[in-house]
XYZ file of C-alpha atoms in Angstrom:
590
model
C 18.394 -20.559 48.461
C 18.702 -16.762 46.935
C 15.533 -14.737 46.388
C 14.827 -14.966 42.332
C 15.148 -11.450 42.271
C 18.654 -11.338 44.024
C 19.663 -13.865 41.433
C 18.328 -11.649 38.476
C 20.165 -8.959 40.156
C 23.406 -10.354 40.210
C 23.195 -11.333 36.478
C 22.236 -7.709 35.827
C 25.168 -6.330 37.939
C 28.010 -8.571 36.456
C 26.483 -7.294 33.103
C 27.009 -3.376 34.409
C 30.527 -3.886 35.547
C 31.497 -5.835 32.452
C 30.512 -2.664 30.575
C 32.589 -0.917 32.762
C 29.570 0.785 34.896
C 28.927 0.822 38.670
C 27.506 -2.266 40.396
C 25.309 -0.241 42.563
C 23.637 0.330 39.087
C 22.196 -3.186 38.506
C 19.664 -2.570 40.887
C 16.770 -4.896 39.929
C 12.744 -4.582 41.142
C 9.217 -6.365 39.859
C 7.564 -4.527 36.924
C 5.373 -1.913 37.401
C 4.021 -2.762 34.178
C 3.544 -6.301 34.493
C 2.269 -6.289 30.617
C 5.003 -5.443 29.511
C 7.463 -7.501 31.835
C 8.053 -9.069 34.702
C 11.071 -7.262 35.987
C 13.051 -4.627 35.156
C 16.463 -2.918 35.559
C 16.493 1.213 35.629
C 20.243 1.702 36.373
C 20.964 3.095 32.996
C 19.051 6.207 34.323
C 20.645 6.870 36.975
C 23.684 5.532 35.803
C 23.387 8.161 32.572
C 24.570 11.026 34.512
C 27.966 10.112 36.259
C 28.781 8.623 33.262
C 27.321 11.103 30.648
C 26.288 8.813 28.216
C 22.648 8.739 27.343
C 20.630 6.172 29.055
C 19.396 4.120 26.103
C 23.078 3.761 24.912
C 23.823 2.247 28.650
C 21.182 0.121 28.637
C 21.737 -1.428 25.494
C 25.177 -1.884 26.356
C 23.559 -3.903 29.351
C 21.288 -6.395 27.388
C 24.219 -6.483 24.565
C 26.233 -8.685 27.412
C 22.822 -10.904 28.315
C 21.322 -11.335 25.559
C 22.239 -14.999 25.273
C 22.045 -15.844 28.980
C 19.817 -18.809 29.606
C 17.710 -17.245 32.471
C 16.483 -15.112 30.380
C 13.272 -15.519 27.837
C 13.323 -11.702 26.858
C 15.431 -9.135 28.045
C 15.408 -5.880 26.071
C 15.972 -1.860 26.403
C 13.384 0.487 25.866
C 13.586 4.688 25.504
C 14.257 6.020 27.521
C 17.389 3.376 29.279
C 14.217 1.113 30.806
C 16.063 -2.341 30.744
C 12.939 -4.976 30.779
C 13.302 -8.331 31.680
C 11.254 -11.874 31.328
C 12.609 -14.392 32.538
C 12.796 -17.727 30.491
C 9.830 -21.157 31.523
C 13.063 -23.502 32.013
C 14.587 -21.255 34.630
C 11.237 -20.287 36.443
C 10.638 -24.038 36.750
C 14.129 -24.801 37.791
C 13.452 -22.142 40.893
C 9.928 -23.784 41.616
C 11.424 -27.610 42.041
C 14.007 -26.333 44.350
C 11.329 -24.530 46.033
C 8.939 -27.371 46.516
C 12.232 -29.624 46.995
C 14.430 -27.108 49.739
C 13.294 -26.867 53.400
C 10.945 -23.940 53.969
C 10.282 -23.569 50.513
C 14.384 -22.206 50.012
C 13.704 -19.505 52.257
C 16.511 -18.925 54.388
C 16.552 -18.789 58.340
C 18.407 -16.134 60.400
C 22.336 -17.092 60.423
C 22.520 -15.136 63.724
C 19.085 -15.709 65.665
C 18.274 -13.013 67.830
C 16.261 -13.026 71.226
C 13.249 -11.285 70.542
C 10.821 -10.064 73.701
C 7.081 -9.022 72.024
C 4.960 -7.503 74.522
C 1.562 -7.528 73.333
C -2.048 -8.626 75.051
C -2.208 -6.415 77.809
C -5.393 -6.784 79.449
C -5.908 -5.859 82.883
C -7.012 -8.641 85.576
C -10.807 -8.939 86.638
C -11.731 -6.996 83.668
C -13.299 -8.974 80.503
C -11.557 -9.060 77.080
C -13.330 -6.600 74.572
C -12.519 -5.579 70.994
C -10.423 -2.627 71.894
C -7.863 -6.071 73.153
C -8.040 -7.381 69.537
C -5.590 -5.977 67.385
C -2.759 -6.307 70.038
C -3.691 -9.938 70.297
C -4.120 -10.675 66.930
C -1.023 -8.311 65.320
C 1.162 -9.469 68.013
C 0.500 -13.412 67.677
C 1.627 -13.035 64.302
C 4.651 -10.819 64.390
C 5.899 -13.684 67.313
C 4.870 -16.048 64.390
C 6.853 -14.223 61.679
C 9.868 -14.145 64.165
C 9.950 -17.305 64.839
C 9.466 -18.573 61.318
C 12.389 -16.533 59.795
C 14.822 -18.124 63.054
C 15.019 -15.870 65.662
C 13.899 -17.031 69.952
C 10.956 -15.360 70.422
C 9.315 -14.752 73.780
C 5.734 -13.816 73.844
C 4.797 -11.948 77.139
C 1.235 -10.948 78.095
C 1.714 -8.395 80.387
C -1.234 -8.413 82.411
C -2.567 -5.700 84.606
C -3.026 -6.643 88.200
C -0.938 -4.016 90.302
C -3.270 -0.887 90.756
C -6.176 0.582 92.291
C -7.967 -1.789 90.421
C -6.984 -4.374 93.102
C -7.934 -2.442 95.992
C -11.489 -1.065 94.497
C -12.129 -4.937 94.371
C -11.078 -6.156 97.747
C -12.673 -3.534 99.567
C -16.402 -3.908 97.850
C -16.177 -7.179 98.018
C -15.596 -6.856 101.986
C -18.210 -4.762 101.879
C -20.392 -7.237 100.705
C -19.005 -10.549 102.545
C -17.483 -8.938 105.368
C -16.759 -12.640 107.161
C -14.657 -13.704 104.646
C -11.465 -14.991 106.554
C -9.351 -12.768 104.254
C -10.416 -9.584 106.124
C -9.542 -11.184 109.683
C -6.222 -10.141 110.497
C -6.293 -12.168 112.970
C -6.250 -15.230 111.337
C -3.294 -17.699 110.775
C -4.880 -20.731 109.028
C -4.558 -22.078 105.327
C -6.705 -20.081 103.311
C -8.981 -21.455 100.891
C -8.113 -22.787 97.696
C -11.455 -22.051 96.177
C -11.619 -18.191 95.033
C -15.398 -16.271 96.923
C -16.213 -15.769 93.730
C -16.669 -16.235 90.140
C -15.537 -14.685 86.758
C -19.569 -13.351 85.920
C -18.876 -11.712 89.512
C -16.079 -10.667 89.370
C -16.436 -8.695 86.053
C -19.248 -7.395 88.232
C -18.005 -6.255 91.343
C -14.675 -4.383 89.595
C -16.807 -2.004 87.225
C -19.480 -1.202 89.906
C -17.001 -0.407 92.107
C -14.994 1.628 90.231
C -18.411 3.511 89.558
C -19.026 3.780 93.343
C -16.203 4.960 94.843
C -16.455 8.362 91.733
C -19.022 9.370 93.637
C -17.927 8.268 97.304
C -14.559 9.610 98.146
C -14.638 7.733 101.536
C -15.176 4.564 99.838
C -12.080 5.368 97.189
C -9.885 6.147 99.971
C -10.485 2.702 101.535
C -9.834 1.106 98.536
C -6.285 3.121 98.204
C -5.243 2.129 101.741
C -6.617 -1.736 100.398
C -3.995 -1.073 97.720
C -0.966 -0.015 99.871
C -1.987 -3.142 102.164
C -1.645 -5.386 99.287
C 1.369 -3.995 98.096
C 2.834 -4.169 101.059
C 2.252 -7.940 102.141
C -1.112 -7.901 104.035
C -1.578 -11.888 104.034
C -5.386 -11.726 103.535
C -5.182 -9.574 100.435
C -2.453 -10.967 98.486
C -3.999 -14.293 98.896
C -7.474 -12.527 97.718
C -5.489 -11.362 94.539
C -4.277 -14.868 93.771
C -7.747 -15.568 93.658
C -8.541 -12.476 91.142
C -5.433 -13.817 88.993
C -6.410 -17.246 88.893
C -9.809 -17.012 88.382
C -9.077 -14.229 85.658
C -5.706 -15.939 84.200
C -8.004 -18.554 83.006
C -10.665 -16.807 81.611
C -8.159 -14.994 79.784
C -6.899 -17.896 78.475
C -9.895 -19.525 77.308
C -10.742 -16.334 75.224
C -7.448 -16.094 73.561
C -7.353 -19.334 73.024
C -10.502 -19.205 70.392
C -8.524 -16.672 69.033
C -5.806 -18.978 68.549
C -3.369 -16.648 70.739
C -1.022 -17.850 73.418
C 1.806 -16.968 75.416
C 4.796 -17.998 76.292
C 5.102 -15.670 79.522
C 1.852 -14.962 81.888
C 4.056 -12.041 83.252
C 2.305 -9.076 85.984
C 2.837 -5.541 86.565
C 3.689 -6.985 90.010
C 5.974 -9.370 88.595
C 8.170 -5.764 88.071
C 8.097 -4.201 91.426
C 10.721 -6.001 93.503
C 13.364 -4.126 90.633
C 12.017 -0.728 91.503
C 13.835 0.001 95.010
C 17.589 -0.846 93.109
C 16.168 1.280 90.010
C 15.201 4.303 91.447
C 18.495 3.904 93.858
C 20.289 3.991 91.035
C 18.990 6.811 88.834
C 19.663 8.788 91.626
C 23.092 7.462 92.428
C 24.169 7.977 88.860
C 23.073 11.261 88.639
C 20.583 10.513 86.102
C 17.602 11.898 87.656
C 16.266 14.666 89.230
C 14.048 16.323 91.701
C 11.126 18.735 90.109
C 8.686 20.240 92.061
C 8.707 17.346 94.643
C 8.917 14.255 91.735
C 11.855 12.637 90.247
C 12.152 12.512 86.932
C 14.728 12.161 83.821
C 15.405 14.595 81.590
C 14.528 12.591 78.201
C 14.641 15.490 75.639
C 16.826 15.893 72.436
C 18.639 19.247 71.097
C 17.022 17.639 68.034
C 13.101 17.419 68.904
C 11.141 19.443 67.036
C 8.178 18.634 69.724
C 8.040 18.525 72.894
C 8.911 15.740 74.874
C 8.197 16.304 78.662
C 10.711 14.317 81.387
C 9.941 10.706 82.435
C 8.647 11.113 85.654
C 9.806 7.936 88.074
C 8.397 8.813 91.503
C 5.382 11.416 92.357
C 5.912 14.008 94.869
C 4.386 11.702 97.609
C 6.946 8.842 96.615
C 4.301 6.993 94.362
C 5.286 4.729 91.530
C 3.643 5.446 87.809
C 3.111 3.258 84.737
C 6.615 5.115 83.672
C 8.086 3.432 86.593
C 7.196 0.157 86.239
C 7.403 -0.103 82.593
C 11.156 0.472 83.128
C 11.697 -1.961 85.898
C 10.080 -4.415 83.446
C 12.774 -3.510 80.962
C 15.420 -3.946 83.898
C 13.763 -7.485 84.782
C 13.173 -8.496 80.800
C 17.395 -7.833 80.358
C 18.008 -9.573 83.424
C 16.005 -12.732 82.878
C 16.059 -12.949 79.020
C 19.156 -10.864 77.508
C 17.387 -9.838 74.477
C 18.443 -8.179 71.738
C 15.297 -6.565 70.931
C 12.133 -5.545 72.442
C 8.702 -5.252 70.730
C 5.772 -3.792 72.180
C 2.533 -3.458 70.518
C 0.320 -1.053 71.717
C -2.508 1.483 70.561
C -0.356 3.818 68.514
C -2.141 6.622 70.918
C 0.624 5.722 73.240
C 3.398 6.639 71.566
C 4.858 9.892 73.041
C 4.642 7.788 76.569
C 7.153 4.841 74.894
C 8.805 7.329 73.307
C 9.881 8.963 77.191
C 10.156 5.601 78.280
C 12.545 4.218 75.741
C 14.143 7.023 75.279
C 14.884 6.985 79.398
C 15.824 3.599 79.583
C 18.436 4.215 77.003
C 19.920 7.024 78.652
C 19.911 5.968 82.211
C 21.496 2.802 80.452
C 18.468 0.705 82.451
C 19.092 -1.626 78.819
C 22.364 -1.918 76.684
C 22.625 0.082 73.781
C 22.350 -2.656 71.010
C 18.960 -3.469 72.681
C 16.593 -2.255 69.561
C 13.531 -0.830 71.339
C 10.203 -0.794 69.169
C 6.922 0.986 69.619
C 4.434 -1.241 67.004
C 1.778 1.168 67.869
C -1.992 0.064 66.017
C -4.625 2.194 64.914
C -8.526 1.919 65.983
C -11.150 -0.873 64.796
C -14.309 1.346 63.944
C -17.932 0.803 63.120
C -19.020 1.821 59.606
C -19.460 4.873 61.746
C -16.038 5.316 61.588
C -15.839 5.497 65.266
C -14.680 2.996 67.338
C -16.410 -0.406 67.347
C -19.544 -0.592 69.724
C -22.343 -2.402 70.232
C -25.822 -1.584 69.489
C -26.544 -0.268 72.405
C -23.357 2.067 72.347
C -21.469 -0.378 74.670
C -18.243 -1.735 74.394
C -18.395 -5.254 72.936
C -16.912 -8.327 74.781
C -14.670 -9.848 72.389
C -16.062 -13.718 72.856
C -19.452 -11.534 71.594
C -17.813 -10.619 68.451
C -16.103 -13.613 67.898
C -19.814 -15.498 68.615
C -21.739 -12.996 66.352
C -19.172 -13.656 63.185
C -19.217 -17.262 63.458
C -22.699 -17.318 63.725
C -23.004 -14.934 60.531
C -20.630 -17.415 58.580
C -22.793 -20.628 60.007
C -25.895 -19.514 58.792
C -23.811 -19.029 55.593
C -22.883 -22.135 55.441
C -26.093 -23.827 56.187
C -27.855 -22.176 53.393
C -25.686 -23.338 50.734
C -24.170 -26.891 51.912
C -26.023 -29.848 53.178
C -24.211 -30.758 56.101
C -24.468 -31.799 59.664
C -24.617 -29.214 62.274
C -21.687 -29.815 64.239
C -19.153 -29.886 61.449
C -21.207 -26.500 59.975
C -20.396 -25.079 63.459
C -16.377 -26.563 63.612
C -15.881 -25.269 60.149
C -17.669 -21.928 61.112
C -15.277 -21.307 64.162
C -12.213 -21.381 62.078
C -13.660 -19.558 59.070
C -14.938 -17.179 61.231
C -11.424 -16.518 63.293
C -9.779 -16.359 59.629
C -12.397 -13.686 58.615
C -11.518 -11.507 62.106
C -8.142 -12.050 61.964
C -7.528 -11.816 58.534
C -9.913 -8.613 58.233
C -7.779 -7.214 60.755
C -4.108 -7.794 59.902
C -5.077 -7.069 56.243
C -4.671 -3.914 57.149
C -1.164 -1.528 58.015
C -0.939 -2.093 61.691
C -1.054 1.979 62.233
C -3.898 2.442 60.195
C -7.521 2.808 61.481
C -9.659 0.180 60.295
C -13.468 -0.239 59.877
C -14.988 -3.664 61.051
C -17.569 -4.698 58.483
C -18.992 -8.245 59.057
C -20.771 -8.682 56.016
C -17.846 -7.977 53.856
C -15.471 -10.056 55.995
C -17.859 -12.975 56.311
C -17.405 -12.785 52.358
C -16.239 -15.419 50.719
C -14.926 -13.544 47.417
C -12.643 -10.490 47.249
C -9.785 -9.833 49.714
C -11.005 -12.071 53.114
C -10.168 -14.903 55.263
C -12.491 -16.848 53.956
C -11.697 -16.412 50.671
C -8.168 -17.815 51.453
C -9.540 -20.544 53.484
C -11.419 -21.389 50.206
C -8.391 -21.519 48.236
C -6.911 -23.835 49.934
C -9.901 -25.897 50.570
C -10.565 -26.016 46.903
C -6.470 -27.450 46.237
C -7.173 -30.225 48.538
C -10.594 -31.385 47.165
C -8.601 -31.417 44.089
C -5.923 -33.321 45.295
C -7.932 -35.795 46.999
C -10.139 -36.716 43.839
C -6.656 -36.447 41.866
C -5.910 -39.652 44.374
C -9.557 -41.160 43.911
C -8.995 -41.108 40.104
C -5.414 -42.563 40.144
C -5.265 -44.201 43.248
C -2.103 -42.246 43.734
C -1.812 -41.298 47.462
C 1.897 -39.676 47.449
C 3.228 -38.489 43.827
C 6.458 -40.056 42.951
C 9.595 -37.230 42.818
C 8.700 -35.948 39.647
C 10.049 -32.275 38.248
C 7.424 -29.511 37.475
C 7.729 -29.048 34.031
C 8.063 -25.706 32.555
C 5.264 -23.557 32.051
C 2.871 -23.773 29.323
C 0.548 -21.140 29.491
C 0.443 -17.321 30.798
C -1.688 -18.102 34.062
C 0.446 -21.129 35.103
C 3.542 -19.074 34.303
C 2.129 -15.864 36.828
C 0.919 -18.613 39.297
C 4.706 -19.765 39.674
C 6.195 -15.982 39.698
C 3.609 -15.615 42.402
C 4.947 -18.330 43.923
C 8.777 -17.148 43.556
C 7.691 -14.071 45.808
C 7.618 -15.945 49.027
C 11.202 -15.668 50.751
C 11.063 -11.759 49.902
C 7.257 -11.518 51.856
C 8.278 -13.335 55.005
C 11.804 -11.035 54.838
C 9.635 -7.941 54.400
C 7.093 -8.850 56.913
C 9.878 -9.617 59.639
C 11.394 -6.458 58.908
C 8.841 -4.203 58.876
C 6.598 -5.606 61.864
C 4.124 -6.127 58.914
C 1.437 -9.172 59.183
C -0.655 -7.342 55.864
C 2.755 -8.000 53.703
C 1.522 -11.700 54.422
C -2.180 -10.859 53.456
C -1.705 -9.098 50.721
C 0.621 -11.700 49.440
C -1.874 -14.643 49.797
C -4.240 -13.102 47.963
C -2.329 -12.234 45.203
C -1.314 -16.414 45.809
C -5.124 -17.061 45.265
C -5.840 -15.148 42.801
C -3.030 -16.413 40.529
C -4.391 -20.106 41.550
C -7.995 -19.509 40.719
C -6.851 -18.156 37.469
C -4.904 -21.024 36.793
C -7.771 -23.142 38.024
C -10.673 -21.736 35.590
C -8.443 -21.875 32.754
C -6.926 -25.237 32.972
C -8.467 -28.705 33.263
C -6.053 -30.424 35.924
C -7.418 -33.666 36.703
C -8.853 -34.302 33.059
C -5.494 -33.335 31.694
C -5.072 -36.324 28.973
C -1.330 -35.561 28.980
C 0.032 -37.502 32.240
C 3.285 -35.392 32.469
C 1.582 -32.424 32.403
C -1.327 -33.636 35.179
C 1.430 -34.903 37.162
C 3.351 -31.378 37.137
C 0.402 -29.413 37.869
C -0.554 -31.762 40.386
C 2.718 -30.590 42.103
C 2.293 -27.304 41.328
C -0.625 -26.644 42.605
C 0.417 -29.273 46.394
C 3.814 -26.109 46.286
C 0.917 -23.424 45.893
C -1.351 -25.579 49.058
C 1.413 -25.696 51.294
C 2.695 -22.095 50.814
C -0.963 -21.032 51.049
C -1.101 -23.577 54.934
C 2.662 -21.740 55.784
C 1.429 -18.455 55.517
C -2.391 -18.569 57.068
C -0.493 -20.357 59.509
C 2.240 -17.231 60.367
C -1.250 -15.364 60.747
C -2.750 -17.469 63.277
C -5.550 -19.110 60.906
C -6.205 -22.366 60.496
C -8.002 -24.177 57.101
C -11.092 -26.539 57.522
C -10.534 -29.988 54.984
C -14.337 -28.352 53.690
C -16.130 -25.530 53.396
């Protein structure tokens, strides 16, 4: 079904051109003054000048033709050619019941679905998750969401890290420390063993000291580099050594995203990429798209437009190395092989940007990807302390992200406990999922490029704009609903229309409601998870209202109970949809 607005607008606009005006004049947006309307028209300005007639006289030209048009309870024009609208309880209704009657509330799915590759995670292999791997997890689970909610195939990809020095630094302390290992016998020709030397606490030991080490030991950091080139070039100990570091990392990973109620449709590698850089480079050269300078080869990547400057994608080093450049581009070359798509996301720290910038900007002109392949950079700003630098622990460490996640649900546990008198374990269920909605949500609340700070106390909230405010919400509907059934013994409601509304709160909580299709169209198209937010607390706000100033169960009139009843089921499952598109789920209690 049409957004309400488009519908207004086209009444508007077949108004303009019966008075002989433009139709790109019936242009049609909510009120900034929503005490004085609800919508409003400003054509007539604009419109005042090509036509030179003052605005006022346009306007009421405008209303003159709609005055007796039944979707409208006021529609008037104001000085100076302001055209403001209201529309009437009958037609608002009408729009609700074919909301809470249509399939996705009326919104309407992509008629062309796309193929849409989002990039996001990113964490490197034998390395822990920590909160500086949170807002690509989180803002990228719910883009993918978004994407896939408004019709498009959406592929979520990982990306993990597991094709460096990283690799090497790790096999060759951890032959320094168990040195008859079978994987450092060349020699050997047996099945290796299934069980990995070590364990994930180790292993997020060894890398990290090891790194540290070989700063200070250049012998030891050349070993590990030759460990490197050995791996990457088929040494049968070490590659099954870093099956071991993937596996025992890959699920790790997993079972940290997982409480963060991320997944991914693709466990992709670095590696993954590397068998399409040979053909690559063979063919920038062969196509004349790259170039020698001062030893490396590179691709000129700069605009006679740039007002900055934007250096040449390097693709090789002078000793015939590969870069980050070059295997971010044979993962573009293996994505359009394996997937087609007709868009790639990638969401990344927004410090990043001038390197996607070379790198999209070279895969486009090397045509590495087609043309009508939309390439986006969803770069994020930084979570801070109240510092306002970036989130660490008390000891100026970097947090571990199951740490943070532990720390809030305890905070909204101990919450819980000291105001409800329930059992332990479902205080500690309901405080995991009200304490990923108050992470999550205090996150994607906020623009994606903006830097954020990371205040538990006021995300643990529950009042003012937080996850578990929302959670709330919707836990207070369905204790509503459910004593609505205790009272009647009515478990389903019979198809019954919500009747027009009777009062100024009931009449905002359904124009809140009206505002969904055009959120979930705004939030797809501008990579924008806080469009969601923001809406959903409006959403709750407009219920609560509603809720203080109405008596719903107790109503005496059964028509009226019924309705609301309905109303406020539309409002619940809107309220599920959306949390939902952010990767939250709602307790049945709080």
């Amino acid at each position: 079904m049409k957004k309400i607005i488009d519908l207004i607008k086209q009444e508007i606009t077949s108004a303009f051109v019966a008075c002989e005006f433009d139709e790109k004049y019936g242009m049609v947006s909510l009120s900034n003054r929503p005490d004085l309307c609800q919508y409003q028209c400003n054509g007539a300005l604009a419109a005042a000048k090509e036509y030179k007639k003052a605005p006022i006289m346009i306007a009421n030209d405008v209303v003159a033709k709609l005055e007796n048009n039944e979707m409208f309870k006021e529609i008037i024009a104001v000085m100076p050619g302001f055209i403001n609208i209201k529309i009437s309880e009958n037609y608002l209704a009408s729009y609700i019941n074919d909301m809470a009657s249509g399939e996705n509330f009326g919104f309407e799915k992509a008629e062309n679905p796309k193929t849409i590759v989002i990039d996001y995670g990113g964490p490197n292999v034998a390395k822990p998750l920590h909160v500086g791997h949170l807002r690509s997890a989180v803002i990228g689970e719910s883009v993918k969401r978004i994407s896939r909610y408004v019709g498009h195939n959406v592929i979520g990809d990982v990306h993990l890290g597991d094709w460096g020095l990283q690799m090497g630094l790790i096999i060759t302390e951890l032959k320094k420390r168990q040195p008859e290992l079978v994987y450092f016998d060349e020699s050997f020709d047996g099945e290796y063993p299934e069980e990995a030397p070590f364990t994930i606490t180790e292993l997020e030991e060894i890398y990290p000291f090891a790194n540290a080490y070989s700063k200070e030991h250049p012998e030891f950091k050349e070993e590990a580099k030759n460990a490197t080139f050995e791996l990457q070039n088929g040494r049968k100990g070490y590659v099954a050594l870093w099956n071991h570091i993937l596996n025992v990392s890959v699920t790790d990973l997993k079972k940290n995203y997982d409480k963060l109620n991320v997944s991914f449709d693709l466990w992709k590698k670095e590696s993954d990429a590397q068998g399409y850089i040979p053909d690559m480079v063979k063919y920038l050269k062969e196509g004349g798209y790259a170039r020698i300078s001062e030893g490396a080869l590179v691709v000129d990547v700069k605009e006679e437009t740039d007002t900055k400057e934007i250096p040449p994608c390097m693709i090789l080093k002078s000793d015939g190395a590969t870069l980050y450049n070059t295997t971010d581009l044979a993962t573009i070359v293996e994505r359009a092989e394996l997937f087609n798509p007709d868009a790639i996301t990638y969401v990344v720290d927004k410090r990043q940007e001038l390197y996607f910038e070379q790198v999209f900007r070279c895969a486009k002109k090397t045509n590495l990807i087609g043309e009508h392949v939309k390439l986006t950079f969803l770069g994020f700003g930084t979570m801070n302390g109240k510092d306002g630098k970036p989130f660490k622990t008390r000891d100026g460490g970097v947090m571990r992200l199951e740490n943070l996640i532990s720390d809030i649900t305890t905070a909204v546990y101990d919450k819980i406990m000291s105001n409800r008198e329930i059992s332990e374990e479902e205080a500690k269920a309901i405080a995991n999922k009200v304490g990923i909605a108050a992470i999550k949500y205090g996150d994607l609340s906020n623009q994606a490029a903006k830097d954020y700070v990371f205040d538990v106390d006021r995300f643990t909230s529950f009042e003012g704009d937080t996850g578990p405010y929302i959670l709330y919400t919707i836990v207070r509907i369905k204790s509503i609903l459910n004593k609505y059934k205790e009272v009647t013994g009515v478990d389903t409601i019979a198809v019954s229309e919500i009747l027009p509304a009777t009062c100024e709160s009931e009449t905002a909580l359904m124009l809140e409601l009206t505002k969904f299709g055009d959120t979930i169209t705004a939030a797809f198209a501008e990579n924008a998870p806080h469009r969601v937010c923001q809406y959903i607390y409006d959403l709750s706000n407009a219920f609560n209202k509603f809720y203080h100033e109405n008596k719903i169960i107790a109503n005496e009139d059964e028509k009226v109970r019924t309705s609301w009843i309905q109303l406020i089921t539309l409002t619940c499952n809107i309220l599920n949809t959306c949390i939902e598109l952010l990767g939250i789920e709602a307790p049945d209690r709080m």
